[in-house]
Coordinates of C-alpha atoms in Angstrom, one line a residue:
M274 CA 12.4 19.5 31.8
K275 CA 14.5 19.6 35.0
Y276 CA 15.6 16.4 36.6
R277 CA 16.4 15.6 40.2
D278 CA 18.2 12.8 42.1
F279 CA 15.8 10.1 43.3
G280 CA 17.3 9.8 46.7
R281 CA 20.2 7.3 46.9
T282 CA 19.0 5.1 44.0
G283 CA 21.2 6.7 41.3
W284 CA 18.2 7.6 39.2
M285 CA 17.7 11.0 37.7
V286 CA 13.9 11.5 37.4
S287 CA 11.9 14.3 35.9
E288 CA 10.8 16.7 38.6
I289 CA 7.3 16.5 37.1
G290 CA 6.1 13.0 37.0
F291 CA 2.8 11.4 35.9
G292 CA 0.2 10.4 38.5
G293 CA -1.7 7.4 37.2
W294 CA -4.8 7.3 39.5
Q295 CA -7.1 9.2 37.1
I296 CA -6.5 6.9 34.1
G297 CA -7.9 4.0 36.2
G298 CA -11.3 5.6 35.9
A299 CA -12.0 6.6 39.5
W300 CA -12.2 10.3 38.6
G301 CA -14.8 9.9 35.9
P302 CA -15.0 8.4 32.5
V303 CA -11.7 7.9 30.6
D304 CA -10.9 6.9 27.0
D305 CA -8.0 4.4 27.2
D306 CA -6.7 5.4 23.8
V307 CA -6.5 9.0 24.9
S308 CA -4.7 7.9 28.1
V309 CA -2.1 6.0 26.1
Y310 CA -1.6 9.0 23.8
T311 CA -1.3 11.3 26.8
L312 CA 1.3 9.1 28.4
L313 CA 3.4 8.9 25.2
H314 CA 3.1 12.7 24.8
A315 CA 4.4 13.0 28.4
F316 CA 7.3 10.7 27.7
E317 CA 8.2 12.7 24.6
R318 CA 8.2 15.9 26.6
G319 CA 10.7 14.5 29.1
I320 CA 8.6 12.9 31.8
N321 CA 10.3 9.7 32.8
F322 CA 8.5 8.8 36.1
V323 CA 5.0 7.3 36.4
D324 CA 3.2 6.4 39.6
T325 CA 0.4 3.9 39.7
A326 CA -1.1 1.2 41.9
Q327 CA -3.2 -2.0 41.9
L328 CA -6.0 0.0 43.6
Y329 CA -6.3 2.4 40.6
G330 CA -9.2 0.9 38.7
A331 CA -8.5 -2.6 40.0
G332 CA -5.3 -2.7 38.0
H333 CA -6.6 -0.8 35.0
S334 CA -4.2 2.0 35.4
E335 CA -1.3 -0.4 35.3
K336 CA -2.6 -2.0 32.1
I337 CA -2.9 1.3 30.3
I338 CA 0.6 2.3 31.4
G339 CA 1.8 -1.1 30.2
R340 CA 0.3 -0.4 26.8
A341 CA 2.1 2.9 26.6
L342 CA 5.4 1.3 27.6
R343 CA 5.1 -1.2 24.8
E344 CA 4.6 1.6 22.3
W345 CA 7.5 3.7 23.7
N346 CA 10.9 3.4 22.0
G347 CA 12.7 6.2 23.8
A348 CA 14.7 6.6 27.0
K349 CA 14.1 4.7 30.3
I350 CA 10.7 5.3 32.0
Y351 CA 10.7 4.6 35.8
V352 CA 7.4 3.1 36.9
A353 CA 6.3 3.0 40.5
T354 CA 3.4 0.9 41.7
K355 CA 1.8 -0.1 45.0
A356 CA 0.2 -3.0 46.8
Q357 CA -2.7 -2.3 49.3
P358 CA -2.7 -4.1 52.6
T359 CA -4.9 -7.1 53.4
V360 CA -6.8 -4.8 55.8
W361 CA -6.9 -1.0 55.5
P362 CA -6.2 0.8 58.7
N363 CA -8.9 2.9 60.2
A364 CA -8.2 6.6 59.4
S365 CA -8.8 7.6 63.0
D366 CA -6.5 4.9 64.5
N367 CA -3.2 6.4 65.7
A368 CA -1.4 3.1 66.1
P369 CA -2.9 0.6 63.7
A370 CA -1.6 -3.0 63.5
F371 CA 1.0 -3.4 60.8
R372 CA 2.5 -6.9 61.2
G373 CA 0.7 -9.3 58.9
R374 CA -0.9 -6.6 56.8
F375 CA 1.5 -7.4 54.0
P376 CA 2.2 -11.1 54.3
D377 CA 4.6 -12.9 52.0
W378 CA 1.8 -14.6 49.9
H379 CA 0.1 -11.2 49.4
L380 CA 3.1 -9.3 48.4
R381 CA 4.3 -12.0 46.0
E382 CA 0.8 -12.2 44.4
N383 CA 0.7 -8.4 44.0
V384 CA 4.2 -8.3 42.5
E385 CA 3.4 -11.0 39.9
N386 CA 0.1 -9.3 39.0
S387 CA 1.7 -5.9 38.5
L388 CA 4.5 -7.4 36.4
R389 CA 1.9 -9.0 34.2
R390 CA -0.3 -5.9 33.8
L391 CA 2.7 -3.6 33.2
G392 CA 4.4 -6.1 30.9
V393 CA 7.8 -5.6 32.5
E394 CA 10.3 -8.1 33.9
R395 CA 11.1 -6.0 37.0
L396 CA 9.3 -3.3 38.9
D397 CA 11.4 -0.2 39.3
L398 CA 9.7 0.9 42.6
F399 CA 7.3 -1.2 44.6
Q400 CA 5.5 0.7 47.4
L401 CA 3.4 -0.3 50.3
H402 CA 0.1 1.5 49.8
T403 CA -0.2 2.6 53.4
W404 CA 2.1 2.9 56.5
A405 CA 1.9 2.8 60.3
P406 CA 4.0 4.4 63.0
N407 CA 5.3 1.0 64.2
G408 CA 6.1 -0.4 60.7
H409 CA 9.8 0.2 61.2
L410 CA 9.7 -2.3 64.1
E411 CA 7.5 -5.0 62.6
L412 CA 9.6 -5.9 59.6
D413 CA 8.0 -9.0 58.1
W414 CA 7.1 -6.9 54.9
L415 CA 10.8 -6.0 54.5
E416 CA 12.0 -9.5 54.6
T417 CA 9.7 -10.5 51.7
L418 CA 10.5 -7.4 49.6
N419 CA 14.3 -7.9 50.1
D420 CA 13.8 -11.5 48.8
L421 CA 11.9 -10.2 45.8
R422 CA 14.8 -7.8 45.2
R423 CA 17.2 -10.6 45.3
E424 CA 15.1 -12.6 42.9
G425 CA 15.1 -9.7 40.4
K426 CA 11.3 -9.0 40.6
I427 CA 11.7 -5.5 42.1
D428 CA 14.4 -2.9 42.1
Q429 CA 13.6 -0.4 44.8
I430 CA 11.2 -0.4 47.8
G431 CA 9.1 2.6 48.9
V432 CA 6.0 3.4 51.0
S433 CA 3.0 5.6 50.5
L434 CA 2.2 7.4 53.8
R435 CA -1.3 7.7 55.1
D436 CA -3.2 10.8 54.2
N437 CA -2.8 13.7 56.6
R438 CA -0.1 11.8 58.6
P439 CA 3.3 12.7 57.2
D440 CA 5.1 12.4 60.6
E441 CA 4.4 8.7 60.5
G442 CA 7.3 8.5 58.0
V443 CA 9.9 10.3 60.1
N444 CA 11.3 7.3 62.0
L445 CA 11.4 5.3 58.8
A446 CA 13.3 8.1 57.1
H447 CA 15.8 8.3 59.9
L448 CA 16.5 4.6 59.6
G449 CA 16.7 4.7 55.8
L450 CA 14.9 1.4 55.4
V451 CA 13.3 2.3 52.1
S452 CA 14.4 4.3 49.0
S453 CA 11.3 6.6 48.9
Q454 CA 8.3 7.9 50.7
Q455 CA 5.2 9.2 49.0
V456 CA 3.3 12.0 50.8
I457 CA 0.6 14.5 50.2
F458 CA 2.2 17.9 49.9
N459 CA 0.7 21.1 48.5
L460 CA -0.3 24.7 49.4
F461 CA -2.8 23.4 51.9
E462 CA -1.1 20.2 53.1
Q463 CA 2.2 21.8 54.2
Q464 CA 3.0 19.5 57.2
P465 CA 5.8 17.5 55.6
R466 CA 8.0 20.5 55.9
D467 CA 7.9 20.3 59.7
A468 CA 9.8 17.0 60.2
L469 CA 9.6 14.6 57.4
F470 CA 11.6 16.6 54.8
G471 CA 14.5 17.1 57.1
A472 CA 14.6 13.4 58.1
A473 CA 14.4 12.4 54.4
K474 CA 17.2 14.6 53.4
A475 CA 19.4 13.3 56.2
S476 CA 19.1 9.7 55.0
D477 CA 18.8 10.6 51.2
T478 CA 15.3 9.2 51.0
A479 CA 13.5 10.3 47.9
I480 CA 10.2 12.1 48.4
I481 CA 7.3 11.7 46.0
A482 CA 4.8 14.6 46.4
R483 CA 1.3 13.5 45.5
V484 CA -1.8 15.7 44.8
P485 CA 0.2 18.9 44.3
L486 CA -3.0 20.5 42.9
D487 CA -5.1 19.2 45.8
S488 CA -7.2 16.9 43.6
G489 CA -8.1 19.7 41.4
S490 CA -8.9 22.5 43.7
L491 CA -5.6 24.3 43.3
V492 CA -6.0 24.5 39.5
G493 CA -8.1 27.5 40.4
H494 CA -11.0 27.0 38.0
W495 CA -13.7 25.9 40.5
T496 CA -16.8 28.0 41.0
K497 CA -19.8 27.5 43.3
D498 CA -21.4 25.5 40.5
S499 CA -18.5 23.1 39.9
Y500 CA -19.6 20.4 42.4
A501 CA -22.9 19.8 40.6
T502 CA -21.1 18.9 37.3
W503 CA -19.1 16.0 38.8
E504 CA -20.2 12.5 38.3
T505 CA -22.0 11.0 41.3
G506 CA -19.8 8.5 43.0
S507 CA -16.6 9.8 41.4
Q508 CA -13.6 10.3 43.6
Q509 CA -13.9 14.1 43.4
H510 CA -17.6 14.0 44.1
E511 CA -17.0 11.9 47.2
M512 CA -14.0 13.8 48.5
F513 CA -15.7 17.2 48.5
R514 CA -19.2 16.1 49.7
G515 CA -21.3 18.0 52.2
D516 CA -19.8 21.3 53.4
R517 CA -16.3 20.3 52.3
F518 CA -16.7 22.0 48.9
A519 CA -17.8 25.3 50.4
Q520 CA -14.9 25.1 52.9
T521 CA -12.5 24.6 50.0
L522 CA -13.8 27.5 48.0
M523 CA -13.4 29.8 51.0
R524 CA -9.8 28.7 51.4
L525 CA -9.1 29.1 47.7
D526 CA -10.4 32.7 47.8
A527 CA -8.0 33.5 50.7
L528 CA -5.1 32.0 48.8
K529 CA -6.0 34.0 45.7
G530 CA -6.2 37.1 47.8
E531 CA -2.7 36.4 49.3
L532 CA -1.1 35.8 45.9
G533 CA -2.8 38.7 44.1
D534 CA -1.5 39.1 40.5
A535 CA 1.9 37.5 41.2
F536 CA 1.0 34.5 39.0
P537 CA -1.2 34.1 35.9
T538 CA -3.0 31.2 37.5
L539 CA -3.4 29.5 40.9
A540 CA -2.1 26.3 39.4
E541 CA 1.2 27.9 38.6
A542 CA 1.6 29.1 42.2
A543 CA 0.7 25.6 43.5
M544 CA 3.1 23.7 41.3
R545 CA 6.0 26.2 41.9
Y546 CA 5.3 25.9 45.6
V547 CA 6.0 22.2 45.6
L548 CA 8.9 22.5 43.3
S549 CA 10.5 25.1 45.6
H550 CA 11.4 22.4 48.1
D551 CA 14.6 20.5 47.4
A552 CA 13.5 17.5 49.6
V553 CA 11.0 16.7 46.8
S554 CA 12.4 14.4 44.1
V555 CA 9.3 14.3 42.0
L556 CA 5.7 15.6 42.1
I557 CA 3.0 13.6 40.4
P558 CA -0.1 15.5 39.3
G559 CA -2.8 13.6 37.5
M560 CA -3.1 14.3 33.8
K561 CA -5.8 13.2 31.4
T562 CA -4.8 15.1 28.2
P563 CA -1.7 16.3 26.4
Q564 CA -2.8 19.8 27.1
E565 CA -2.7 19.1 30.9
V566 CA 0.8 17.6 30.4
D567 CA 2.0 20.7 28.7
M568 CA 0.5 23.0 31.3
N569 CA 2.3 21.1 34.1
I570 CA 5.7 20.7 32.6
A571 CA 5.8 24.4 31.8
Y572 CA 6.6 25.0 35.4
S573 CA 9.8 22.9 35.3
D574 CA 12.0 25.8 34.6
G575 CA 14.0 26.3 37.8
N576 CA 12.0 29.4 38.9
H577 CA 11.1 28.8 42.5
L578 CA 9.1 30.9 45.0
P579 CA 11.1 33.4 47.1
D580 CA 11.5 32.6 50.8
A581 CA 9.4 35.6 51.8
L582 CA 6.4 34.3 49.9
L583 CA 6.9 30.8 51.2
E584 CA 6.7 32.2 54.8
R585 CA 3.6 34.2 54.0
L586 CA 1.9 31.1 52.6
E587 CA 2.4 29.1 55.8
K588 CA -0.7 30.6 57.3
H589 CA -2.8 28.9 54.6
A590 CA -1.8 25.5 55.8
W591 CA -4.9 23.4 56.2
A592 CA -4.7 20.0 57.8
R593 CA -7.6 17.8 57.0
N594 CA -8.4 14.4 55.5
F595 CA -11.0 14.4 52.7
Y596 CA -10.1 10.9 51.6
T597 CA -12.4 9.4 54.2

């Protein structure tokens, strides 16, 4: 396992982290005992960063991670969690209101609940589960979180950027107001390279890259019949509804044609694509079994994509938002 600096925090985190959304149950049925076993296997293999949120299964993901932490006797595991706003911004709103969306009572309640579910005395990284372009000007949220840091309830502060809007974090990165920003980044969603990564590197802000495998599409196993096998109402079923699934298959075929036989699997190309960017501190694929852990960490070997291939892959960028 390779490790990277997590911005200016002084942490060294595994470049492959553990995304905890799927163990909350939103992606289909899960066995909690298997989830705990998978987490412990990930820790044994060198993963030391886990990302979760109150939203993931209404706290269920946090509870399962807490179980694993209680059974783990090894090295430090950094856990990042999130609080959702009191009102979610409309996905089409370019300038949503931000002041008052994370009031003092709300943040304190979320912190206490996350501490209880995770079974820890301090949260390593506490993230706002959305962001807005004017958030760096309306700083009521930061006052409360700084108080919570002083009280020893949280260590570091981060934000999770809105889907498909990485540039909303650029001003925040320039100012260095938080330790980390979480953003969608993968072979399709390439926009963070344009401005966010440079701003983050300049202020030594850590970047957490989520959905490196595009919620499963970039694993490369999907066929025209895959959609029918997904549980109705599951996250994947909702995300790729209507003609979205067919659009994705078409894009996947083009990617596979571009890559040819350069990689054994599309998943390897996708993971190595994200790892090839030094602005990224950690990427957090979702993993439900030890086999998936082993598959993902195999790519943490320092072998990155050549610049010429990165340039060729730029034409496959696909800006869309399937989370609405």
